[in-house]
PDB file of C-alpha atoms in Angstrom:
ATOM      1  CA  GLN A   1     112.937  95.520  90.090  1.00 90.00           C
ATOM      2  CA  VAL A   2     110.454  97.261  91.931  1.00 96.00           C
ATOM      3  CA  GLN A   3     107.805  95.176  93.599  1.00 97.00           C
ATOM      4  CA  LEU A   4     105.157  96.973  95.638  1.00 97.00           C
ATOM      5  CA  VAL A   5     102.724  94.269  97.700  1.00 96.00           C
ATOM      6  CA  GLU A   6      99.259  95.343  99.677  1.00 95.00           C
ATOM      7  CA  SER A   7      97.927  93.482 102.138  1.00 95.00           C
ATOM      8  CA  GLY A   8      94.770  93.865 104.560  1.00 96.00           C
ATOM      9  CA  GLY A   9      92.162  93.463 102.969  1.00 95.00           C
ATOM     10  CA  GLY A  10      89.136  92.034 103.301  1.00 97.00           C
ATOM     11  CA  LEU A  11      85.203  92.268 104.406  1.00 97.00           C
ATOM     12  CA  VAL A  12      84.151  93.828 107.146  1.00 97.00           C
ATOM     13  CA  GLN A  13      80.302  95.370 108.661  1.00 98.00           C
ATOM     14  CA  PRO A  14      79.431  98.924 107.856  1.00 98.00           C
ATOM     15  CA  GLY A  15      81.349 101.024 110.811  1.00 98.00           C
ATOM     16  CA  GLY A  16      83.688  98.317 111.568  1.00 98.00           C
ATOM     17  CA  SER A  17      87.536  99.262 110.660  1.00 98.00           C
ATOM     18  CA  LEU A  18      91.058  97.914 108.056  1.00 98.00           C
ATOM     19  CA  ARG A  19      94.277  98.878 108.040  1.00 98.00           C
ATOM     20  CA  LEU A  20      95.251  98.222 104.649  1.00 98.00           C
ATOM     21  CA  SER A  21      99.673  97.945 104.311  1.00 98.00           C
ATOM     22  CA  CYS A  22     101.669  98.337 101.339  1.00 98.00           C
ATOM     23  CA  ALA A  23     105.829  97.218 101.074  1.00 97.00           C
ATOM     24  CA  ALA A  24     107.561  98.362  98.900  1.00 97.00           C
ATOM     25  CA  SER A  25     110.599  95.923  97.500  1.00 97.00           C
ATOM     26  CA  GLY A  26     113.977  95.672  95.455  1.00 96.00           C
ATOM     27  CA  SER A  27     116.445  98.408  93.511  1.00 95.00           C
ATOM     28  CA  ILE A  28     114.874 101.428  95.502  1.00 96.00           C
ATOM     29  CA  VAL A  29     117.243 104.605  95.558  1.00 94.00           C
ATOM     30  CA  SER A  30     114.413 106.929  97.329  1.00 93.00           C
ATOM     31  CA  ILE A  31     110.603 107.408  97.353  1.00 94.00           C
ATOM     32  CA  VAL A  32     108.914 110.711  96.341  1.00 93.00           C
ATOM     33  CA  SER A  33     105.152 109.455  98.123  1.00 95.00           C
ATOM     34  CA  MET A  34     103.130 106.888  98.638  1.00 96.00           C
ATOM     35  CA  GLY A  35      99.727 106.499  98.858  1.00 97.00           C
ATOM     36  CA  TRP A  36      96.678 104.391  97.927  1.00 98.00           C
ATOM     37  CA  TYR A  37      93.718 105.012  94.741  1.00 98.00           C
ATOM     38  CA  ARG A  38      90.641 103.033  94.486  1.00 98.00           C
ATOM     39  CA  GLN A  39      88.071 101.083  92.192  1.00 98.00           C
ATOM     40  CA  ALA A  40      85.382  99.559  92.733  1.00 96.00           C
ATOM     41  CA  PRO A  41      82.753  98.074  89.921  1.00 91.00           C
ATOM     42  CA  GLY A  42      81.835  99.947  86.965  1.00 93.00           C
ATOM     43  CA  LYS A  43      84.028 103.419  88.105  1.00 96.00           C
ATOM     44  CA  GLN A  44      86.783 105.069  87.373  1.00 97.00           C
ATOM     45  CA  ARG A  45      90.381 104.681  89.659  1.00 96.00           C
ATOM     46  CA  GLU A  46      90.269 107.295  92.138  1.00 97.00           C
ATOM     47  CA  LEU A  47      92.461 109.098  94.681  1.00 97.00           C
ATOM     48  CA  VAL A  48      92.441 108.197  98.103  1.00 98.00           C
ATOM     49  CA  ALA A  49      95.293 109.336 100.236  1.00 97.00           C
ATOM     50  CA  THR A  50      98.275 110.036  99.526  1.00 96.00           C
ATOM     51  CA  THR A  51     101.385 111.291 101.500  1.00 93.00           C
ATOM     52  CA  ILE A  52     104.969 112.806 100.660  1.00 88.00           C
ATOM     53  CA  SER A  53     106.242 112.786 103.624  1.00 67.00           C
ATOM     54  CA  THR A  54     104.766 112.386 107.577  1.00 60.00           C
ATOM     55  CA  ARG A  55     103.740 116.083 108.091  1.00 72.00           C
ATOM     56  CA  SER A  56     102.430 116.415 103.994  1.00 90.00           C
ATOM     57  CA  THR A  57      99.217 114.215 103.224  1.00 92.00           C
ATOM     58  CA  ASN A  58      96.179 114.685 100.844  1.00 94.00           C
ATOM     59  CA  TYR A  59      93.048 113.358 101.442  1.00 96.00           C
ATOM     60  CA  ALA A  60      89.639 112.644  99.041  1.00 97.00           C
ATOM     61  CA  ASP A  61      87.175 114.479 100.426  1.00 97.00           C
ATOM     62  CA  SER A  62      84.517 111.356 100.232  1.00 97.00           C
ATOM     63  CA  VAL A  63      86.985 109.330 102.914  1.00 98.00           C
ATOM     64  CA  ARG A  64      88.576 112.578 105.456  1.00 97.00           C
ATOM     65  CA  GLY A  65      88.069 112.374 108.500  1.00 97.00           C
ATOM     66  CA  ARG A  66      87.623 108.627 108.898  1.00 98.00           C
ATOM     67  CA  PHE A  67      90.723 107.072 106.830  1.00 98.00           C
ATOM     68  CA  THR A  68      94.336 108.176 107.615  1.00 97.00           C
ATOM     69  CA  ILE A  69      97.100 107.362 105.763  1.00 96.00           C
ATOM     70  CA  SER A  70     101.066 107.032 107.258  1.00 94.00           C
ATOM     71  CA  ARG A  71     104.186 105.942 105.945  1.00 93.00           C
ATOM     72  CA  ASP A  72     107.828 104.597 107.618  1.00 93.00           C
ATOM     73  CA  ASN A  73     110.078 105.243 105.612  1.00 91.00           C
ATOM     74  CA  THR A  74     112.668 102.536 107.249  1.00 93.00           C
ATOM     75  CA  LYS A  75     110.300  99.516 105.945  1.00 95.00           C
ATOM     76  CA  ASN A  76     109.156 101.348 102.556  1.00 95.00           C
ATOM     77  CA  THR A  77     106.036 100.358 103.738  1.00 96.00           C
ATOM     78  CA  VAL A  78     102.630 103.170 103.386  1.00 96.00           C
ATOM     79  CA  TYR A  79      99.482 102.228 105.825  1.00 97.00           C
ATOM     80  CA  LEU A  80      95.955 103.114 105.443  1.00 98.00           C
ATOM     81  CA  GLN A  81      93.705 103.009 108.314  1.00 98.00           C
ATOM     82  CA  MET A  82      90.390 102.546 107.420  1.00 98.00           C
ATOM     83  CA  ASN A  83      87.377 103.849 109.920  1.00 98.00           C
ATOM     84  CA  SER A  84      84.012 103.989 109.896  1.00 98.00           C
ATOM     85  CA  LEU A  85      84.269 102.210 106.906  1.00 98.00           C
ATOM     86  CA  LYS A  86      80.459 102.617 104.579  1.00 98.00           C
ATOM     87  CA  PRO A  87      79.224 100.285 102.123  1.00 97.00           C
ATOM     88  CA  GLU A  88      80.198 102.861  99.346  1.00 96.00           C
ATOM     89  CA  ASP A  89      84.506 102.379 100.082  1.00 98.00           C
ATOM     90  CA  THR A  90      83.988  98.873  98.984  1.00 98.00           C
ATOM     91  CA  ALA A  91      86.556  98.653  96.153  1.00 98.00           C
ATOM     92  CA  VAL A  92      89.413  97.005  94.751  1.00 98.00           C
ATOM     93  CA  TYR A  93      92.692  99.709  96.928  1.00 98.00           C
ATOM     94  CA  TYR A  94      95.748 100.391  94.906  1.00 98.00           C
ATOM     95  CA  CYS A  95      99.209 100.764  96.040  1.00 97.00           C
ATOM     96  CA  TYR A  96     101.240 103.054  93.655  1.00 96.00           C
ATOM     97  CA  ALA A  97     104.266 105.040  94.957  1.00 97.00           C
ATOM     98  CA  TYR A  98     106.512 107.506  92.606  1.00 96.00           C
ATOM     99  CA  LEU A  99     110.604 106.353  93.506  1.00 95.00           C
ATOM    100  CA  ARG A 100     113.667 106.274  91.569  1.00 95.00           C
ATOM    101  CA  ALA A 101     115.164 102.842  90.942  1.00 96.00           C
ATOM    102  CA  TYR A 102     118.759 101.931  90.534  1.00 95.00           C
ATOM    103  CA  GLY A 103     118.926 102.541  86.667  1.00 93.00           C
ATOM    104  CA  ARG A 104     116.262 104.721  85.773  1.00 92.00           C
ATOM    105  CA  PRO A 105     117.154 108.153  84.990  1.00 92.00           C
ATOM    106  CA  GLY A 106     114.093 109.878  87.280  1.00 94.00           C
ATOM    107  CA  ALA A 107     111.636 109.142  89.462  1.00 94.00           C
ATOM    108  CA  GLU A 108     108.404 106.797  88.019  1.00 96.00           C
ATOM    109  CA  ASP A 109     104.777 105.729  88.959  1.00 96.00           C
ATOM    110  CA  TYR A 110     104.110 102.081  90.562  1.00 97.00           C
ATOM    111  CA  TRP A 111     101.875 100.189  91.642  1.00 97.00           C
ATOM    112  CA  GLY A 112     100.363  96.916  93.438  1.00 97.00           C
ATOM    113  CA  LYS A 113      98.338  94.792  91.932  1.00 97.00           C
ATOM    114  CA  GLY A 114      95.228  95.551  94.306  1.00 97.00           C
ATOM    115  CA  THR A 115      93.916  94.241  97.382  1.00 97.00           C
ATOM    116  CA  LEU A 116      90.112  93.873  97.577  1.00 97.00           C
ATOM    117  CA  VAL A 117      88.479  95.671 100.284  1.00 98.00           C
ATOM    118  CA  THR A 118      84.155  94.306 100.666  1.00 98.00           C
ATOM    119  CA  VAL A 119      82.316  97.004 103.194  1.00 98.00           C
ATOM    120  CA  SER A 120      78.994  94.785 103.820  1.00 96.00           C
ATOM    121  CA  SER A 121      76.125  93.270 106.469  1.00 95.00           C
TER     122      SER A 121
END
């Protein structure tokens, strides 16, 4: 079994910062990529940021320059530092990992349950 557990969400004022964390645990052979998606009320889930390695990252245009994704391979953990937050960043943020687990033939997608980020004054 593989689990992804997010933490760090909450309420923050516009212009503020939050740091999300996501730890992957369980029968993991190797992790190919990790990242974050978000889903705002009434909208589809969208990509926020992904990382394959420390030198390979990808950001949505709406967050580039404000959010930073990083990964600690020793802890199977991915982080999302969110600065200059805006009300439109309000959403449930989901962690995902594309990884290979023991007993599985290949890499597959795994998702966390999500953490709510609310940006409001």
